[in-house]
Tab-separated table of C-alpha atoms and ligand atoms in Angstrom:
chain	number	residue	atom	x	y	z
A	1	UNK	CA	86.816	99.896	121.397
A	2	UNK	CA	86.375	96.386	122.894
A	3	UNK	CA	83.354	94.524	123.744
A	4	UNK	CA	85.034	93.943	127.549
A	5	UNK	CA	88.200	96.089	127.553
A	6	UNK	CA	90.511	92.978	129.280
A	7	UNK	CA	93.659	94.664	127.991
A	8	UNK	CA	92.697	98.189	130.011
A	9	UNK	CA	92.024	96.093	132.993
A	10	UNK	CA	95.707	94.287	132.177
A	11	UNK	CA	97.692	97.802	132.067
A	12	UNK	CA	95.799	98.763	135.430
A	13	UNK	CA	96.910	95.764	137.018
A	14	UNK	CA	100.004	94.605	135.553
A	15	UNK	CA	103.041	94.954	137.989
A	16	UNK	CA	100.767	92.584	140.720
A	17	UNK	CA	99.514	89.942	137.648
A	18	UNK	CA	103.075	89.593	136.396
A	19	UNK	CA	104.562	89.466	139.770
A	20	UNK	CA	101.627	86.707	140.847
A	21	UNK	CA	102.802	84.539	137.559
A	22	UNK	CA	106.394	84.660	138.411
A	23	UNK	CA	106.072	83.335	141.735
A	24	UNK	CA	104.196	80.499	140.797
A	25	UNK	CA	106.706	79.956	138.172
A	26	UNK	CA	108.922	80.148	140.471
A	27	UNK	CA	107.440	78.062	143.217
A	28	UNK	CA	107.332	75.257	139.708
A	29	UNK	CA	104.017	74.192	142.088
A	30	UNK	CA	101.201	74.285	139.307
A	31	UNK	CA	98.346	72.077	140.688
A	32	UNK	CA	96.342	73.613	143.619
A	33	UNK	CA	98.560	74.621	146.796
A	34	UNK	CA	98.688	77.792	149.002
A	35	UNK	CA	97.529	80.279	146.210
A	36	UNK	CA	94.456	78.335	145.316
A	37	UNK	CA	93.614	78.080	148.990
A	38	UNK	CA	94.226	81.361	149.638
A	39	UNK	CA	91.613	82.433	146.690
A	40	UNK	CA	89.338	80.025	147.816
A	41	UNK	CA	89.347	81.765	151.342
A	42	UNK	CA	88.807	85.306	149.656
A	43	UNK	CA	86.096	84.252	147.880
A	44	UNK	CA	84.127	82.131	150.156
A	45	UNK	CA	84.606	85.432	152.914
A	46	UNK	CA	83.330	87.577	150.005
A	47	UNK	CA	79.949	85.960	149.139
A	48	UNK	CA	79.569	85.053	152.522
A	49	UNK	CA	79.634	81.174	152.460
A	50	UNK	CA	81.479	78.621	154.748
A	51	UNK	CA	83.238	76.858	151.427
A	52	UNK	CA	84.622	77.636	148.233
A	53	UNK	CA	85.822	74.898	145.993
A	54	UNK	CA	87.598	75.750	142.817
A	55	UNK	CA	87.243	74.181	139.853
A	56	UNK	CA	87.943	73.972	136.168
A	57	UNK	CA	85.564	76.054	134.587
A	58	UNK	CA	81.504	76.766	134.980
A	59	UNK	CA	80.447	74.393	133.275
A	60	UNK	CA	82.284	71.836	135.423
A	61	UNK	CA	80.930	73.553	138.801
A	62	UNK	CA	77.612	73.151	137.686
A	63	UNK	CA	78.272	69.254	136.738
A	64	UNK	CA	79.934	68.445	140.227
A	65	UNK	CA	77.206	69.907	142.265
A	66	UNK	CA	74.414	67.817	140.503
A	67	UNK	CA	76.779	65.229	141.411
A	68	UNK	CA	77.772	65.433	144.913
A	69	UNK	CA	73.385	65.245	144.940
A	70	UNK	CA	73.072	62.826	142.385
A	71	UNK	CA	71.437	63.656	140.254
A	72	UNK	CA	71.212	61.627	136.931
A	73	UNK	CA	68.417	59.529	134.856
A	74	UNK	CA	64.898	59.806	135.746
A	75	UNK	CA	65.297	63.576	137.228
A	76	UNK	CA	63.804	66.431	135.960
A	77	UNK	CA	66.231	69.665	136.609
A	78	UNK	CA	64.421	72.877	135.958
A	79	UNK	CA	66.144	76.005	134.613
A	80	UNK	CA	65.890	79.327	132.543
A	81	UNK	CA	65.482	79.079	128.741
A	82	UNK	CA	67.069	82.052	128.087
A	83	UNK	CA	70.852	81.408	129.415
A	84	UNK	CA	74.387	80.157	128.460
A	85	UNK	CA	73.822	76.385	127.428
A	86	UNK	CA	75.946	75.233	130.292
A	87	UNK	CA	73.094	76.046	132.271
A	88	UNK	CA	71.021	72.716	131.166
A	89	UNK	CA	74.222	71.165	129.421
A	90	UNK	CA	75.824	70.025	132.930
A	91	UNK	CA	72.497	68.270	133.624
A	92	UNK	CA	72.025	66.447	130.536
A	93	UNK	CA	75.821	65.054	130.887
A	94	UNK	CA	74.535	63.410	133.955
A	95	UNK	CA	71.301	61.904	132.521
A	96	UNK	CA	69.188	64.283	133.797
A	97	UNK	CA	66.410	65.834	131.827
A	98	UNK	CA	66.074	69.651	131.996
A	99	UNK	CA	63.239	71.795	131.816
A	100	UNK	CA	63.273	75.028	130.592
A	101	UNK	CA	61.481	78.097	132.239
A	102	UNK	CA	60.107	80.573	130.519
A	103	UNK	CA	61.370	84.657	131.530
A	104	UNK	CA	60.428	87.832	132.771
A	105	UNK	CA	60.865	90.039	129.613
A	106	UNK	CA	62.173	92.987	132.164
A	107	UNK	CA	65.200	91.415	133.949
A	108	UNK	CA	65.689	88.375	131.575
A	109	UNK	CA	65.280	86.048	134.530
A	110	UNK	CA	63.414	83.184	135.334
A	111	UNK	CA	59.661	83.814	135.880
A	112	UNK	CA	58.581	82.401	138.977
A	113	UNK	CA	55.171	82.310	138.223
A	114	UNK	CA	56.328	80.244	134.952
A	115	UNK	CA	58.642	77.529	137.367
A	116	UNK	CA	56.139	76.451	139.607
A	117	UNK	CA	53.648	75.756	136.554
A	118	UNK	CA	56.730	73.854	134.940
A	119	UNK	CA	57.165	72.029	138.265
A	120	UNK	CA	53.079	71.112	138.629
A	121	UNK	CA	53.266	69.928	135.068
A	122	UNK	CA	56.013	67.649	135.583
A	123	UNK	CA	54.610	66.142	138.837
A	124	UNK	CA	51.418	65.773	137.358
A	125	UNK	CA	53.174	63.854	134.397
A	126	UNK	CA	54.812	61.575	136.395
A	127	UNK	CA	57.477	60.456	133.975
A	128	UNK	CA	60.439	62.448	135.797
A	129	UNK	CA	61.384	62.988	139.261
A	130	UNK	CA	61.867	67.129	140.094
A	131	UNK	CA	64.951	67.192	141.756
A	132	UNK	CA	66.474	70.750	141.453
A	133	UNK	CA	65.933	74.918	140.120
A	134	UNK	CA	69.106	76.019	138.476
A	135	UNK	CA	67.764	80.008	138.713
A	136	UNK	CA	71.001	82.011	136.515
A	137	UNK	CA	72.012	85.332	137.834
A	138	UNK	CA	71.797	86.310	133.890
A	139	UNK	CA	73.643	89.325	133.236
A	140	UNK	CA	74.717	89.879	136.355
A	141	UNK	CA	71.120	90.181	138.208
A	142	UNK	CA	70.423	87.698	140.700
A	143	UNK	CA	67.503	86.039	140.197
A	144	UNK	CA	64.499	86.392	142.118
A	145	UNK	CA	65.320	84.631	145.064
A	146	UNK	CA	62.475	86.125	146.902
A	147	UNK	CA	60.426	84.230	144.905
A	148	UNK	CA	62.047	81.211	143.388
A	149	UNK	CA	63.187	79.790	147.235
A	150	UNK	CA	60.165	79.606	148.728
A	151	UNK	CA	58.785	77.590	145.632
A	152	UNK	CA	61.311	75.436	145.442
A	153	UNK	CA	61.353	75.019	148.985
A	154	UNK	CA	56.973	73.954	148.971
A	155	UNK	CA	58.049	71.355	146.283
A	156	UNK	CA	60.840	70.088	147.755
A	157	UNK	CA	63.568	70.916	145.635
A	158	UNK	CA	66.876	71.542	145.854
A	159	UNK	CA	68.477	74.976	144.540
A	160	UNK	CA	71.567	75.285	142.286
A	161	UNK	CA	72.051	79.087	142.025
A	162	UNK	CA	74.283	79.320	138.538
A	163	UNK	CA	75.995	82.307	139.262
A	164	UNK	CA	78.602	81.853	136.648
A	165	UNK	CA	77.408	86.067	135.339
A	166	UNK	CA	76.442	87.238	138.928
A	167	UNK	CA	79.093	87.144	140.975
A	168	UNK	CA	79.302	90.373	142.840
A	169	UNK	CA	75.738	91.065	142.575
A	170	UNK	CA	73.330	91.090	145.508
A	171	UNK	CA	69.847	91.271	147.007
A	172	UNK	CA	69.695	93.588	149.733
A	173	UNK	CA	73.359	92.926	150.710
A	174	UNK	CA	72.973	89.395	150.626
A	175	UNK	CA	75.507	88.593	147.872
A	176	UNK	CA	75.170	86.304	144.748
A	177	UNK	CA	76.591	82.680	144.928
A	178	UNK	CA	75.118	82.320	148.651
A	179	UNK	CA	71.358	82.128	147.501
A	180	UNK	CA	71.635	78.353	146.155
A	181	UNK	CA	72.413	75.488	148.672
A	182	UNK	CA	75.086	74.932	146.214
A	183	UNK	CA	75.917	78.128	144.037
A	184	UNK	CA	78.555	78.158	141.340
A	185	UNK	CA	80.347	80.839	139.118
A	186	UNK	CA	82.772	80.884	136.376
A	187	UNK	CA	86.629	82.997	135.786
A	188	UNK	CA	85.702	82.509	132.018
A	189	UNK	CA	88.313	85.798	130.910
A	190	UNK	CA	84.642	87.772	129.664
A	191	UNK	CA	82.467	87.361	133.043
A	192	UNK	CA	82.823	89.922	135.711
A	193	UNK	CA	85.385	88.307	137.593
A	194	UNK	CA	87.328	86.563	134.810
A	195	UNK	CA	90.918	84.880	134.813
A	196	UNK	CA	93.043	84.111	131.743
A	197	UNK	CA	92.087	80.880	130.824
A	198	UNK	CA	89.188	78.379	132.443
A	199	UNK	CA	88.549	78.770	135.589
A	200	UNK	CA	84.991	77.840	138.230
A	201	UNK	CA	84.089	77.464	142.021
A	202	UNK	CA	80.945	75.884	143.792
A	203	UNK	CA	79.936	77.234	147.207
A	204	UNK	CA	78.354	75.688	149.722
A	205	UNK	CA	78.189	76.144	153.902
A	206	UNK	CA	77.764	72.328	154.279
A	207	UNK	CA	81.358	70.534	155.580
A	208	UNK	CA	80.444	67.369	154.008
A	209	UNK	CA	79.705	68.322	150.980
A	210	UNK	CA	82.463	70.626	150.870
A	211	UNK	CA	84.544	67.489	151.454
A	212	UNK	CA	82.867	65.523	148.702
A	213	UNK	CA	83.431	68.462	146.051
A	214	UNK	CA	86.745	68.571	146.625
A	215	UNK	CA	87.296	64.896	146.538
A	216	UNK	CA	84.793	64.779	142.876
A	217	UNK	CA	86.975	67.616	141.019
A	218	UNK	CA	89.858	65.103	141.692
A	219	UNK	CA	88.699	61.816	140.794
A	220	UNK	CA	86.721	61.066	143.865
A	221	UNK	CA	90.021	60.240	145.630
A	222	UNK	CA	90.123	60.064	149.559
A	223	UNK	CA	91.406	62.916	151.160
A	224	UNK	CA	94.380	61.586	152.182
A	225	UNK	CA	95.495	59.248	149.394
A	226	UNK	CA	95.655	60.553	145.998
A	227	UNK	CA	95.820	56.772	144.703
A	228	UNK	CA	92.803	55.694	146.984
A	229	UNK	CA	89.143	56.701	144.491
A	230	UNK	CA	85.839	56.237	146.846
A	231	UNK	CA	84.016	57.205	143.949
A	232	UNK	CA	84.032	58.369	139.901
A	233	UNK	CA	85.020	61.994	139.799
A	234	UNK	CA	86.481	64.412	137.383
A	235	UNK	CA	89.618	65.947	136.734
A	236	UNK	CA	89.138	69.472	137.450
A	237	UNK	CA	91.105	71.879	138.905
A	238	UNK	CA	91.842	75.547	139.116
A	239	UNK	CA	95.180	76.097	137.628
A	240	UNK	CA	97.653	77.780	140.833
A	241	UNK	CA	98.392	80.397	137.841
A	242	UNK	CA	94.918	81.361	137.145
A	243	UNK	CA	94.554	81.787	140.988
A	244	UNK	CA	97.647	83.931	141.367
A	245	UNK	CA	96.026	86.100	138.104
A	246	UNK	CA	92.627	86.122	140.431
A	247	UNK	CA	93.956	87.697	143.379
A	248	UNK	CA	94.671	90.968	142.084
A	249	UNK	CA	91.814	90.884	140.027
A	250	UNK	CA	89.689	89.886	142.787
A	251	UNK	CA	91.120	93.046	144.996
A	252	UNK	CA	90.183	95.742	142.026
A	253	UNK	CA	86.445	94.142	141.386
A	254	UNK	CA	85.608	94.376	145.130
A	255	UNK	CA	87.664	97.882	145.204
A	256	UNK	CA	86.212	99.674	142.387
A	257	UNK	CA	85.795	97.425	139.323
A	258	UNK	CA	82.246	96.515	140.679
A	259	UNK	CA	80.983	100.356	141.753
A	260	UNK	CA	82.488	101.097	137.461
A	261	UNK	CA	80.196	98.965	136.245
A	262	UNK	CA	77.507	100.352	138.097
A	263	UNK	CA	78.383	103.932	136.881
A	264	UNK	CA	78.497	103.028	133.401
A	265	UNK	CA	75.299	100.971	133.526
A	266	UNK	CA	73.933	104.065	134.729
A	267	UNK	CA	75.286	106.374	132.178
A	268	UNK	CA	73.706	103.827	129.734
A	269	UNK	CA	70.199	104.134	131.138
A	270	UNK	CA	70.142	107.559	131.693
A	271	UNK	CA	70.799	108.350	127.932
A	272	UNK	CA	68.534	105.519	126.190
A	273	UNK	CA	65.531	104.983	128.795
A	274	UNK	CA	63.377	107.011	126.622
A	275	UNK	CA	63.911	105.567	123.412
A	276	UNK	CA	64.746	101.692	124.209
A	277	UNK	CA	63.698	98.890	126.424
A	278	UNK	CA	66.634	99.338	129.055
A	279	UNK	CA	67.377	97.171	131.493
A	280	UNK	CA	65.487	96.668	134.668
A	281	UNK	CA	67.357	95.921	138.190
A	282	UNK	CA	64.914	95.175	140.775
A	283	UNK	CA	64.239	97.299	144.245
A	284	UNK	CA	66.679	95.875	146.659
A	285	UNK	CA	68.448	94.171	143.569
A	286	UNK	CA	72.520	95.374	142.669
A	287	UNK	CA	74.076	93.623	139.502
A	288	UNK	CA	77.218	93.123	138.081
A	289	UNK	CA	76.462	93.715	135.003
A	290	UNK	CA	77.955	90.895	132.748
A	291	UNK	CA	76.259	92.288	130.355
A	292	UNK	CA	74.160	95.503	129.536
A	293	UNK	CA	71.022	94.191	127.601
A	294	UNK	CA	68.401	96.505	125.447
A	295	UNK	CA	65.598	95.373	123.484
A	296	UNK	CA	64.806	97.298	120.478
A	297	UNK	CA	61.740	97.568	118.432
A	298	UNK	CA	61.906	93.531	116.828
A	299	UNK	CA	64.117	91.721	115.268
A	300	UNK	CA	64.344	93.717	112.148
A	301	UNK	CA	65.158	96.705	114.036
A	302	UNK	CA	67.408	95.082	116.584
A	303	UNK	CA	69.912	93.264	113.338
A	304	UNK	CA	69.675	96.795	111.225
A	305	UNK	CA	70.755	98.069	114.936
A	306	UNK	CA	73.542	95.729	114.946
A	307	UNK	CA	74.884	96.460	111.389
A	308	UNK	CA	74.980	100.227	111.694
A	309	UNK	CA	77.164	100.077	115.230
A	310	UNK	CA	79.357	97.595	113.169
A	311	UNK	CA	79.187	100.415	110.725
A	312	UNK	CA	81.216	102.439	113.238
A	313	UNK	CA	83.118	99.861	114.539
A	314	UNK	CA	80.898	99.805	117.951
A	315	UNK	CA	81.084	96.460	119.017
A	316	UNK	CA	77.374	94.791	120.153
A	317	UNK	CA	76.581	91.117	121.290
A	318	UNK	CA	73.224	89.319	120.902
A	319	UNK	CA	72.819	87.239	123.833
A	320	UNK	CA	71.368	85.014	123.097
A	321	UNK	CA	70.107	84.349	119.675
A	322	UNK	CA	67.606	81.567	120.893
A	323	UNK	CA	66.248	79.962	123.808
A	324	UNK	CA	67.584	76.229	125.242
A	325	UNK	CA	64.170	75.158	123.659
A	326	UNK	CA	65.418	76.210	120.534
A	327	UNK	CA	68.675	74.371	120.508
A	328	UNK	CA	69.117	71.345	118.270
A	329	UNK	CA	70.592	69.339	120.855
A	330	UNK	CA	66.994	69.310	122.652
A	331	UNK	CA	64.959	69.010	119.707
A	332	UNK	CA	63.991	65.504	120.846
A	333	UNK	CA	62.102	67.071	123.952
A	334	UNK	CA	59.996	68.853	121.474
A	335	UNK	CA	59.392	72.059	123.002
A	336	UNK	CA	57.250	74.531	121.485
A	337	UNK	CA	57.676	78.202	120.939
A	338	UNK	CA	54.741	79.339	122.521
A	339	UNK	CA	55.975	77.533	125.577
A	340	UNK	CA	58.404	80.163	125.874
A	341	UNK	CA	56.963	83.476	124.396
A	342	UNK	CA	58.923	85.665	126.497
A	343	UNK	CA	62.274	84.153	125.726
A	344	UNK	CA	61.669	83.881	121.596
A	345	UNK	CA	60.785	88.038	122.229
A	346	UNK	CA	64.181	88.265	123.740
A	347	UNK	CA	65.925	86.417	121.490
A	348	UNK	CA	64.953	88.239	118.535
A	349	UNK	CA	65.098	92.007	120.070
A	350	UNK	CA	67.880	91.543	122.725
A	351	UNK	CA	71.121	93.659	121.989
A	352	UNK	CA	73.912	93.787	124.104
A	353	UNK	CA	76.521	96.836	124.025
A	354	UNK	CA	80.263	97.462	125.156
A	355	UNK	CA	80.064	96.910	129.068
A	356	UNK	CA	83.004	96.763	131.258
A	357	UNK	CA	84.771	98.566	134.270
A	358	UNK	CA	86.961	100.712	131.920
A	359	UNK	CA	84.514	102.022	129.949
A	360	UNK	CA	84.765	105.910	129.737
A	361	UNK	CA	81.861	108.343	130.130
A	362	UNK	CA	82.912	109.899	126.242
A	363	UNK	CA	82.651	106.324	125.125
A	364	UNK	CA	79.382	105.448	126.031
A	365	UNK	CA	78.333	108.922	125.099
A	366	UNK	CA	79.477	107.793	121.477
A	367	UNK	CA	77.859	104.555	121.700
A	368	UNK	CA	74.306	106.004	122.586
A	369	UNK	CA	74.960	108.804	119.985
A	370	UNK	CA	75.109	106.030	117.528
A	371	UNK	CA	72.151	104.014	118.616
A	372	UNK	CA	69.809	107.400	118.708
A	373	UNK	CA	70.776	108.945	115.260
A	374	UNK	CA	68.354	108.288	112.981
B	401	LIG	C1	79.577	81.046	131.295
B	401	LIG	C2	78.415	80.595	131.767
B	401	LIG	C3	78.958	79.040	132.088
B	401	LIG	C4	79.763	78.463	131.901
B	401	LIG	O1	80.876	78.638	132.445
B	401	LIG	P1	82.072	78.360	131.788
B	401	LIG	O2	83.759	78.833	132.534
B	401	LIG	O3	82.150	78.800	130.329
B	401	LIG	O4	82.149	76.697	131.196
B	401	LIG	C5	77.695	78.989	132.903
B	401	LIG	N1	76.552	79.271	133.229
B	401	LIG	C6	76.181	80.795	133.051
B	401	LIG	C7	74.814	81.132	132.737
B	401	LIG	C8	77.427	81.097	131.809
B	401	LIG	O5	77.035	82.603	131.362
């Protein structure tokens, strides 16, 4: 059994994927071009935004978004404490200081109440300039934008949605990657919409920001002349081959994969909800189920369960084993566990189970049986 079965997906989509790859090779046009533009247009239309700017990976997408806003030294950027490192690292590399926000243990997403407390604290301290909030759509569920957006607005902060895991989710029909003034996603193979290597994208409705992002992903070039460099940028593009792989995968994603993962999540929840803390999806929210993560009683029970599953060849993962405030890279910030009790709790008790659109009900039965057996 696979944690995320990319081979099963490839077997279904092989003719289209192989033909797409061959076409790119036959054309010898490996950088950008029509295939990338077609993908950008389709993704923008799907999430309901004017522009999609693809780039090298989800981390670069976050960095490009922060660069276009000029965020750097002396600026504070608020993000969830319980997320992949890139949500914070992308700002740190530009010199900004991440301010970690504790999570809501029900959804694993940023707690809006804790966000407001942290914003007020940073303003009161007066050392950093609060600039932006990066809510993360963790495990596929959009962050609580109903409550986060008004807080950001009240304090004059920009919102950058980290939709690396959220692509395909929605809130009352409004799609993930449409909630931030800028939104980003990742096409890392294991993400809800993954390619066969690295890839990412930024979404915006602003024509000028779109033009600058296209420039920033290519060494700050002018639109007409590649050797006329207007500002310091990155070299971060989505390979044409990856775009060709993403086109048929995106079609399958929209047509049935997103429904399929929601069905799998239901199978899990039906079988497990009386015995474990199963993931809560807020009313009106729809998840793309990047992960299906349960909470066990404590760290000991979690670690024992993971060992037991492993003994039965059932893969499971610990997303995430520590909060960002506990990372060595951020130890100079000197942050105490007591400020992040929910993150610390989640890191000790979480266990992510196999999740992908090609998982069968019989396999979910088998996994749940293993989880429930004494
Ligand atoms: C995967 C991920 C990223 C980074 O994406 P890459 O394509 O791996 O650079 C950023 N944020 C979150 C929440 C992620 O899960």
